[in-house]
Amino acid sequence: MYYRRIRDLRTDHDLRQIDVAEFLGCHEGVYRRYENGVREIPLWALLKLAERYDVSVDYMLGITDNRRKYGE
C-alpha cells in the first residue's frame, strides 16, 4: 500500500522520481523500485518523505486515510 501513497504524494507535489531520489540521496532506479513495490522503503527514507510531504507515517503506510500528523 505504501508504494501507492509515495507515488501519489510525489505526483501531488509535481515532483519527478529523480527529484525525490535526489532528495533521499539515492539512485532513481532505487526510488522507482520503492514506488513499484519491488523494494521495501527503509524507515529513514519513509520518515524523511513524511516530513517532506508533511503527512504522518501512518498515512504513508496506509494505516489511516488522515494525512495529518499526531497532535495537529
mmCIF file of N, CA, C and O in Angstrom:
data_model
loop_
_atom_site.group_PDB
_atom_site.id
_atom_site.type_symbol
_atom_site.label_atom_id
_atom_site.label_comp_id
_atom_site.label_asym_id
_atom_site.label_seq_id
_atom_site.Cartn_x
_atom_site.Cartn_y
_atom_site.Cartn_z
ATOM 1 N N MET A 1 0.817 -1.194 0.000
ATOM 2 C CA MET A 1 0.000 0.000 0.000
ATOM 3 C C MET A 1 0.866 1.266 0.000
ATOM 4 O O MET A 1 0.555 2.225 -0.674
ATOM 5 N N TYR A 2 1.963 1.239 0.764
ATOM 6 C CA TYR A 2 2.778 2.456 0.885
ATOM 7 C C TYR A 2 3.304 2.923 -0.455
ATOM 8 O O TYR A 2 3.462 4.114 -0.686
ATOM 9 N N TYR A 3 3.586 2.001 -1.339
ATOM 10 C CA TYR A 3 4.168 2.415 -2.620
ATOM 11 C C TYR A 3 3.190 3.256 -3.428
ATOM 12 O O TYR A 3 3.589 4.173 -4.133
ATOM 13 N N ARG A 4 1.894 2.984 -3.311
ATOM 14 C CA ARG A 4 0.908 3.836 -3.991
ATOM 15 C C ARG A 4 0.884 5.227 -3.365
ATOM 16 O O ARG A 4 0.767 6.227 -4.059
ATOM 17 N N ARG A 5 0.991 5.258 -2.051
ATOM 18 C CA ARG A 5 0.948 6.548 -1.359
ATOM 19 C C ARG A 5 2.155 7.402 -1.705
ATOM 20 O O ARG A 5 2.019 8.604 -1.923
ATOM 21 N N ILE A 6 3.345 6.811 -1.748
ATOM 22 C CA ILE A 6 4.505 7.654 -2.046
ATOM 23 C C ILE A 6 4.466 8.141 -3.490
ATOM 24 O O ILE A 6 4.889 9.243 -3.788
ATOM 25 N N ARG A 7 3.911 7.323 -4.387
ATOM 26 C CA ARG A 7 3.752 7.766 -5.773
ATOM 27 C C ARG A 7 2.726 8.895 -5.862
ATOM 28 O O ARG A 7 2.962 9.919 -6.505
ATOM 29 N N ASP A 8 1.587 8.721 -5.179
ATOM 30 C CA ASP A 8 0.544 9.745 -5.207
ATOM 31 C C ASP A 8 1.027 11.060 -4.585
ATOM 32 O O ASP A 8 0.746 12.135 -5.108
ATOM 33 N N LEU A 9 1.755 10.968 -3.490
ATOM 34 C CA LEU A 9 2.274 12.177 -2.849
ATOM 35 C C LEU A 9 3.274 12.881 -3.755
ATOM 36 O O LEU A 9 3.273 14.106 -3.859
ATOM 37 N N ARG A 10 4.101 12.106 -4.419
ATOM 38 C CA ARG A 10 5.076 12.705 -5.334
ATOM 39 C C ARG A 10 4.376 13.448 -6.464
ATOM 40 O O ARG A 10 4.706 14.599 -6.761
ATOM 41 N N THR A 11 3.381 12.809 -7.067
ATOM 42 C CA THR A 11 2.688 13.458 -8.179
ATOM 43 C C THR A 11 1.844 14.635 -7.699
ATOM 44 O O THR A 11 1.728 15.631 -8.414
ATOM 45 N N ASP A 12 1.280 14.535 -6.496
ATOM 46 C CA ASP A 12 0.527 15.666 -5.930
ATOM 47 C C ASP A 12 1.405 16.901 -5.760
ATOM 48 O O ASP A 12 0.925 18.025 -5.824
ATOM 49 N N HIS A 13 2.687 16.683 -5.521
ATOM 50 C CA HIS A 13 3.636 17.782 -5.328
ATOM 51 C C HIS A 13 4.390 18.124 -6.620
ATOM 52 O O HIS A 13 5.379 18.859 -6.593
ATOM 53 N N ASP A 14 3.921 17.572 -7.726
ATOM 54 C CA ASP A 14 4.514 17.844 -9.044
ATOM 55 C C ASP A 14 6.015 17.581 -9.084
ATOM 56 O O ASP A 14 6.790 18.367 -9.627
ATOM 57 N N LEU A 15 6.407 16.464 -8.500
ATOM 58 C CA LEU A 15 7.816 16.075 -8.491
ATOM 59 C C LEU A 15 8.029 14.879 -9.405
ATOM 60 O O LEU A 15 7.130 14.065 -9.614
ATOM 61 N N ARG A 16 9.230 14.784 -9.934
ATOM 62 C CA ARG A 16 9.625 13.624 -10.724
ATOM 63 C C ARG A 16 10.321 12.626 -9.812
ATOM 64 O O ARG A 16 10.773 12.981 -8.723
ATOM 65 N N GLN A 17 10.410 11.394 -10.255
ATOM 66 C CA GLN A 17 11.105 10.386 -9.458
ATOM 67 C C GLN A 17 12.545 10.800 -9.197
ATOM 68 O O GLN A 17 13.056 10.599 -8.090
ATOM 69 N N ILE A 18 13.189 11.388 -10.166
ATOM 70 C CA ILE A 18 14.584 11.823 -9.996
ATOM 71 C C ILE A 18 14.697 12.889 -8.911
ATOM 72 O O ILE A 18 15.657 12.911 -8.149
ATOM 73 N N ASP A 19 13.678 13.756 -8.803
ATOM 74 C CA ASP A 19 13.688 14.793 -7.767
ATOM 75 C C ASP A 19 13.660 14.174 -6.378
ATOM 76 O O ASP A 19 14.416 14.578 -5.485
ATOM 77 N N VAL A 20 12.790 13.199 -6.197
ATOM 78 C CA VAL A 20 12.667 12.548 -4.886
ATOM 79 C C VAL A 20 13.901 11.712 -4.596
ATOM 80 O O VAL A 20 14.397 11.700 -3.461
ATOM 81 N N ALA A 21 14.416 11.048 -5.598
ATOM 82 C CA ALA A 21 15.634 10.250 -5.415
ATOM 83 C C ALA A 21 16.787 11.136 -4.957
ATOM 84 O O ALA A 21 17.531 10.778 -4.036
ATOM 85 N N GLU A 22 16.938 12.299 -5.577
ATOM 86 C CA GLU A 22 17.990 13.227 -5.166
ATOM 87 C C GLU A 22 17.757 13.722 -3.740
ATOM 88 O O GLU A 22 18.700 13.847 -2.962
ATOM 89 N N PHE A 23 16.503 13.984 -3.394
ATOM 90 C CA PHE A 23 16.166 14.417 -2.037
ATOM 91 C C PHE A 23 16.577 13.351 -1.019
ATOM 92 O O PHE A 23 17.092 13.667 0.053
ATOM 93 N N LEU A 24 16.355 12.086 -1.383
ATOM 94 C CA LEU A 24 16.691 10.989 -0.475
ATOM 95 C C LEU A 24 18.162 10.589 -0.555
ATOM 96 O O LEU A 24 18.655 9.861 0.301
ATOM 97 N N GLY A 25 18.848 11.048 -1.602
ATOM 98 C CA GLY A 25 20.257 10.686 -1.756
ATOM 99 C C GLY A 25 20.452 9.279 -2.276
ATOM 100 O O GLY A 25 21.408 8.597 -1.908
ATOM 101 N N CYS A 26 19.521 8.832 -3.131
ATOM 102 C CA CYS A 26 19.648 7.503 -3.709
ATOM 103 C C CYS A 26 19.518 7.589 -5.224
ATOM 104 O O CYS A 26 19.191 8.643 -5.764
ATOM 105 N N HIS A 27 19.760 6.493 -5.902
ATOM 106 C CA HIS A 27 19.624 6.452 -7.358
ATOM 107 C C HIS A 27 18.142 6.427 -7.726
ATOM 108 O O HIS A 27 17.313 5.901 -6.973
ATOM 109 N N GLU A 28 17.842 6.954 -8.894
ATOM 110 C CA GLU A 28 16.453 6.982 -9.358
ATOM 111 C C GLU A 28 15.879 5.564 -9.461
ATOM 112 O O GLU A 28 14.722 5.328 -9.117
ATOM 113 N N GLY A 29 16.682 4.617 -9.891
ATOM 114 C CA GLY A 29 16.224 3.231 -10.009
ATOM 115 C C GLY A 29 15.813 2.636 -8.675
ATOM 116 O O GLY A 29 14.854 1.869 -8.594
ATOM 117 N N VAL A 30 16.539 2.984 -7.628
ATOM 118 C CA VAL A 30 16.205 2.510 -6.286
ATOM 119 C C VAL A 30 14.867 3.098 -5.867
ATOM 120 O O VAL A 30 13.978 2.372 -5.397
ATOM 121 N N TYR A 31 14.707 4.403 -6.058
ATOM 122 C CA TYR A 31 13.441 5.033 -5.693
ATOM 123 C C TYR A 31 12.283 4.469 -6.526
ATOM 124 O O TYR A 31 11.195 4.233 -6.006
ATOM 125 N N ARG A 32 12.518 4.229 -7.800
ATOM 126 C CA ARG A 32 11.480 3.664 -8.670
ATOM 127 C C ARG A 32 11.016 2.314 -8.118
ATOM 128 O O ARG A 32 9.828 2.002 -8.129
ATOM 129 N N ARG A 33 11.943 1.524 -7.607
ATOM 130 C CA ARG A 33 11.579 0.224 -7.018
ATOM 131 C C ARG A 33 10.735 0.407 -5.761
ATOM 132 O O ARG A 33 9.853 -0.405 -5.489
ATOM 133 N N TYR A 34 10.987 1.464 -4.998
ATOM 134 C CA TYR A 34 10.129 1.757 -3.842
ATOM 135 C C TYR A 34 8.705 2.023 -4.313
ATOM 136 O O TYR A 34 7.746 1.486 -3.766
ATOM 137 N N GLU A 35 8.570 2.865 -5.323
ATOM 138 C CA GLU A 35 7.242 3.231 -5.836
ATOM 139 C C GLU A 35 6.523 2.063 -6.481
ATOM 140 O O GLU A 35 5.299 2.008 -6.452
ATOM 141 N N ASN A 36 7.259 1.152 -7.071
ATOM 142 C CA ASN A 36 6.642 -0.002 -7.721
ATOM 143 C C ASN A 36 6.380 -1.151 -6.759
ATOM 144 O O ASN A 36 5.797 -2.162 -7.153
ATOM 145 N N GLY A 37 6.819 -1.018 -5.518
ATOM 146 C CA GLY A 37 6.603 -2.061 -4.527
ATOM 147 C C GLY A 37 7.532 -3.247 -4.687
ATOM 148 O O GLY A 37 7.324 -4.290 -4.076
ATOM 149 N N VAL A 38 8.596 -3.082 -5.483
ATOM 150 C CA VAL A 38 9.561 -4.154 -5.700
ATOM 151 C C VAL A 38 10.551 -4.217 -4.550
ATOM 152 O O VAL A 38 11.029 -5.287 -4.191
ATOM 153 N N ARG A 39 10.824 -3.073 -3.979
ATOM 154 C CA ARG A 39 11.798 -2.969 -2.895
ATOM 155 C C ARG A 39 11.150 -2.221 -1.743
ATOM 156 O O ARG A 39 10.466 -1.223 -1.943
ATOM 157 N N GLU A 40 11.357 -2.721 -0.510
ATOM 158 C CA GLU A 40 10.790 -2.045 0.650
ATOM 159 C C GLU A 40 11.563 -0.778 0.945
ATOM 160 O O GLU A 40 12.791 -0.754 0.894
ATOM 161 N N ILE A 41 10.814 0.256 1.262
ATOM 162 C CA ILE A 41 11.443 1.535 1.570
ATOM 163 C C ILE A 41 11.994 1.484 3.001
ATOM 164 O O ILE A 41 11.313 1.019 3.909
ATOM 165 N N PRO A 42 13.226 1.919 3.212
ATOM 166 C CA PRO A 42 13.780 1.913 4.571
ATOM 167 C C PRO A 42 13.075 2.938 5.458
ATOM 168 O O PRO A 42 12.539 3.946 4.969
ATOM 169 N N LEU A 43 13.098 2.673 6.731
ATOM 170 C CA LEU A 43 12.426 3.542 7.692
ATOM 171 C C LEU A 43 12.936 4.976 7.605
ATOM 172 O O LEU A 43 12.147 5.921 7.626
ATOM 173 N N TRP A 44 14.242 5.176 7.472
ATOM 174 C CA TRP A 44 14.794 6.530 7.427
ATOM 175 C C TRP A 44 14.232 7.290 6.231
ATOM 176 O O TRP A 44 13.950 8.480 6.330
ATOM 177 N N ALA A 45 14.052 6.606 5.093
ATOM 178 C CA ALA A 45 13.526 7.256 3.889
ATOM 179 C C ALA A 45 12.043 7.571 4.065
ATOM 180 O O ALA A 45 11.571 8.633 3.657
ATOM 181 N N LEU A 46 11.318 6.664 4.682
ATOM 182 C CA LEU A 46 9.901 6.878 4.942
ATOM 183 C C LEU A 46 9.702 8.090 5.855
ATOM 184 O O LEU A 46 8.853 8.946 5.597
ATOM 185 N N LEU A 47 10.506 8.180 6.886
ATOM 186 C CA LEU A 47 10.419 9.318 7.808
ATOM 187 C C LEU A 47 10.768 10.625 7.107
ATOM 188 O O LEU A 47 10.112 11.652 7.305
ATOM 189 N N LYS A 48 11.781 10.590 6.278
ATOM 190 C CA LYS A 48 12.203 11.788 5.556
ATOM 191 C C LYS A 48 11.114 12.245 4.580
ATOM 192 O O LYS A 48 10.833 13.442 4.467
ATOM 193 N N LEU A 49 10.484 11.312 3.894
ATOM 194 C CA LEU A 49 9.410 11.665 2.970
ATOM 195 C C LEU A 49 8.177 12.168 3.701
ATOM 196 O O LEU A 49 7.515 13.100 3.246
ATOM 197 N N ALA A 50 7.865 11.567 4.839
ATOM 198 C CA ALA A 50 6.721 12.030 5.632
ATOM 199 C C ALA A 50 6.932 13.476 6.059
ATOM 200 O O ALA A 50 6.007 14.293 6.004
ATOM 201 N N GLU A 51 8.138 13.792 6.443
ATOM 202 C CA GLU A 51 8.462 15.172 6.830
ATOM 203 C C GLU A 51 8.373 16.100 5.620
ATOM 204 O O GLU A 51 7.825 17.196 5.696
ATOM 205 N N ARG A 52 8.898 15.663 4.496
ATOM 206 C CA ARG A 52 8.893 16.471 3.269
ATOM 207 C C ARG A 52 7.474 16.785 2.801
ATOM 208 O O ARG A 52 7.161 17.894 2.405
ATOM 209 N N TYR A 53 6.605 15.765 2.852
ATOM 210 C CA TYR A 53 5.230 15.929 2.381
ATOM 211 C C TYR A 53 4.274 16.409 3.477
ATOM 212 O O TYR A 53 3.098 16.627 3.225
ATOM 213 N N ASP A 54 4.789 16.532 4.706
ATOM 214 C CA ASP A 54 4.001 16.994 5.850
ATOM 215 C C ASP A 54 2.783 16.108 6.097
ATOM 216 O O ASP A 54 1.649 16.584 6.216
ATOM 217 N N VAL A 55 3.039 14.805 6.141
ATOM 218 C CA VAL A 55 1.994 13.831 6.434
ATOM 219 C C VAL A 55 2.509 12.873 7.507
ATOM 220 O O VAL A 55 3.704 12.823 7.786
ATOM 221 N N SER A 56 1.594 12.112 8.086
ATOM 222 C CA SER A 56 2.001 11.134 9.088
ATOM 223 C C SER A 56 2.541 9.879 8.408
ATOM 224 O O SER A 56 2.183 9.559 7.272
ATOM 225 N N VAL A 57 3.386 9.174 9.119
ATOM 226 C CA VAL A 57 3.909 7.909 8.617
ATOM 227 C C VAL A 57 2.761 6.902 8.507
ATOM 228 O O VAL A 57 2.720 6.099 7.573
ATOM 229 N N ASP A 58 1.809 6.970 9.424
ATOM 230 C CA ASP A 58 0.643 6.087 9.349
ATOM 231 C C ASP A 58 -0.105 6.284 8.035
ATOM 232 O O ASP A 58 -0.569 5.325 7.433
ATOM 233 N N TYR A 59 -0.210 7.515 7.578
ATOM 234 C CA TYR A 59 -0.853 7.782 6.298
ATOM 235 C C TYR A 59 -0.052 7.151 5.164
ATOM 236 O O TYR A 59 -0.598 6.501 4.289
ATOM 237 N N MET A 60 1.251 7.323 5.207
ATOM 238 C CA MET A 60 2.099 6.778 4.147
ATOM 239 C C MET A 60 2.035 5.254 4.105
ATOM 240 O O MET A 60 2.106 4.657 3.042
ATOM 241 N N LEU A 61 1.872 4.632 5.258
ATOM 242 C CA LEU A 61 1.807 3.174 5.317
ATOM 243 C C LEU A 61 0.412 2.630 5.014
ATOM 244 O O LEU A 61 0.229 1.419 4.931
ATOM 245 N N GLY A 62 -0.565 3.522 4.891
ATOM 246 C CA GLY A 62 -1.925 3.088 4.597
ATOM 247 C C GLY A 62 -2.706 2.660 5.818
ATOM 248 O O GLY A 62 -3.779 2.064 5.700
ATOM 249 N N ILE A 63 -2.190 2.975 7.012
ATOM 250 C CA ILE A 63 -2.886 2.626 8.251
ATOM 251 C C ILE A 63 -4.101 3.521 8.451
ATOM 252 O O ILE A 63 -5.116 3.100 8.990
ATOM 253 N N THR A 64 -3.972 4.751 8.001
ATOM 254 C CA THR A 64 -5.063 5.719 8.111
ATOM 255 C C THR A 64 -5.162 6.505 6.807
ATOM 256 O O THR A 64 -4.195 6.582 6.054
ATOM 257 N N ASP A 65 -6.326 7.081 6.596
ATOM 258 C CA ASP A 65 -6.513 7.968 5.439
ATOM 259 C C ASP A 65 -6.376 9.423 5.854
ATOM 260 O O ASP A 65 -6.542 10.320 5.025
ATOM 261 N N ASN A 66 -6.101 9.665 7.123
ATOM 262 C CA ASN A 66 -5.910 11.005 7.663
ATOM 263 C C ASN A 66 -4.455 11.415 7.442
ATOM 264 O O ASN A 66 -3.539 10.825 7.994
ATOM 265 N N ARG A 67 -4.241 12.451 6.641
ATOM 266 C CA ARG A 67 -2.887 12.902 6.315
ATOM 267 C C ARG A 67 -2.200 13.615 7.484
ATOM 268 O O ARG A 67 -0.984 13.733 7.512
ATOM 269 N N ARG A 68 -2.978 14.127 8.406
ATOM 270 C CA ARG A 68 -2.426 14.964 9.475
ATOM 271 C C ARG A 68 -1.550 14.173 10.434
ATOM 272 O O ARG A 68 -1.805 13.017 10.709
ATOM 273 N N LYS A 69 -0.536 14.852 10.915
ATOM 274 C CA LYS A 69 0.344 14.255 11.906
ATOM 275 C C LYS A 69 -0.364 14.256 13.255
ATOM 276 O O LYS A 69 -1.304 15.010 13.474
ATOM 277 N N TYR A 70 0.107 13.443 14.171
ATOM 278 C CA TYR A 70 -0.469 13.395 15.513
ATOM 279 C C TYR A 70 -0.327 14.750 16.172
ATOM 280 O O TYR A 70 0.695 15.421 16.033
ATOM 281 N N GLY A 71 -1.362 15.170 16.857
ATOM 282 C CA GLY A 71 -1.328 16.433 17.587
ATOM 283 C C GLY A 71 -1.726 17.623 16.747
ATOM 284 O O GLY A 71 -1.752 18.747 17.220
ATOM 285 N N GLU A 72 -2.047 17.418 15.487
ATOM 286 C CA GLU A 72 -2.467 18.538 14.635
ATOM 287 C C GLU A 72 -3.956 18.496 14.419
ATOM 288 O O GLU A 72 -4.592 17.538 14.374
#
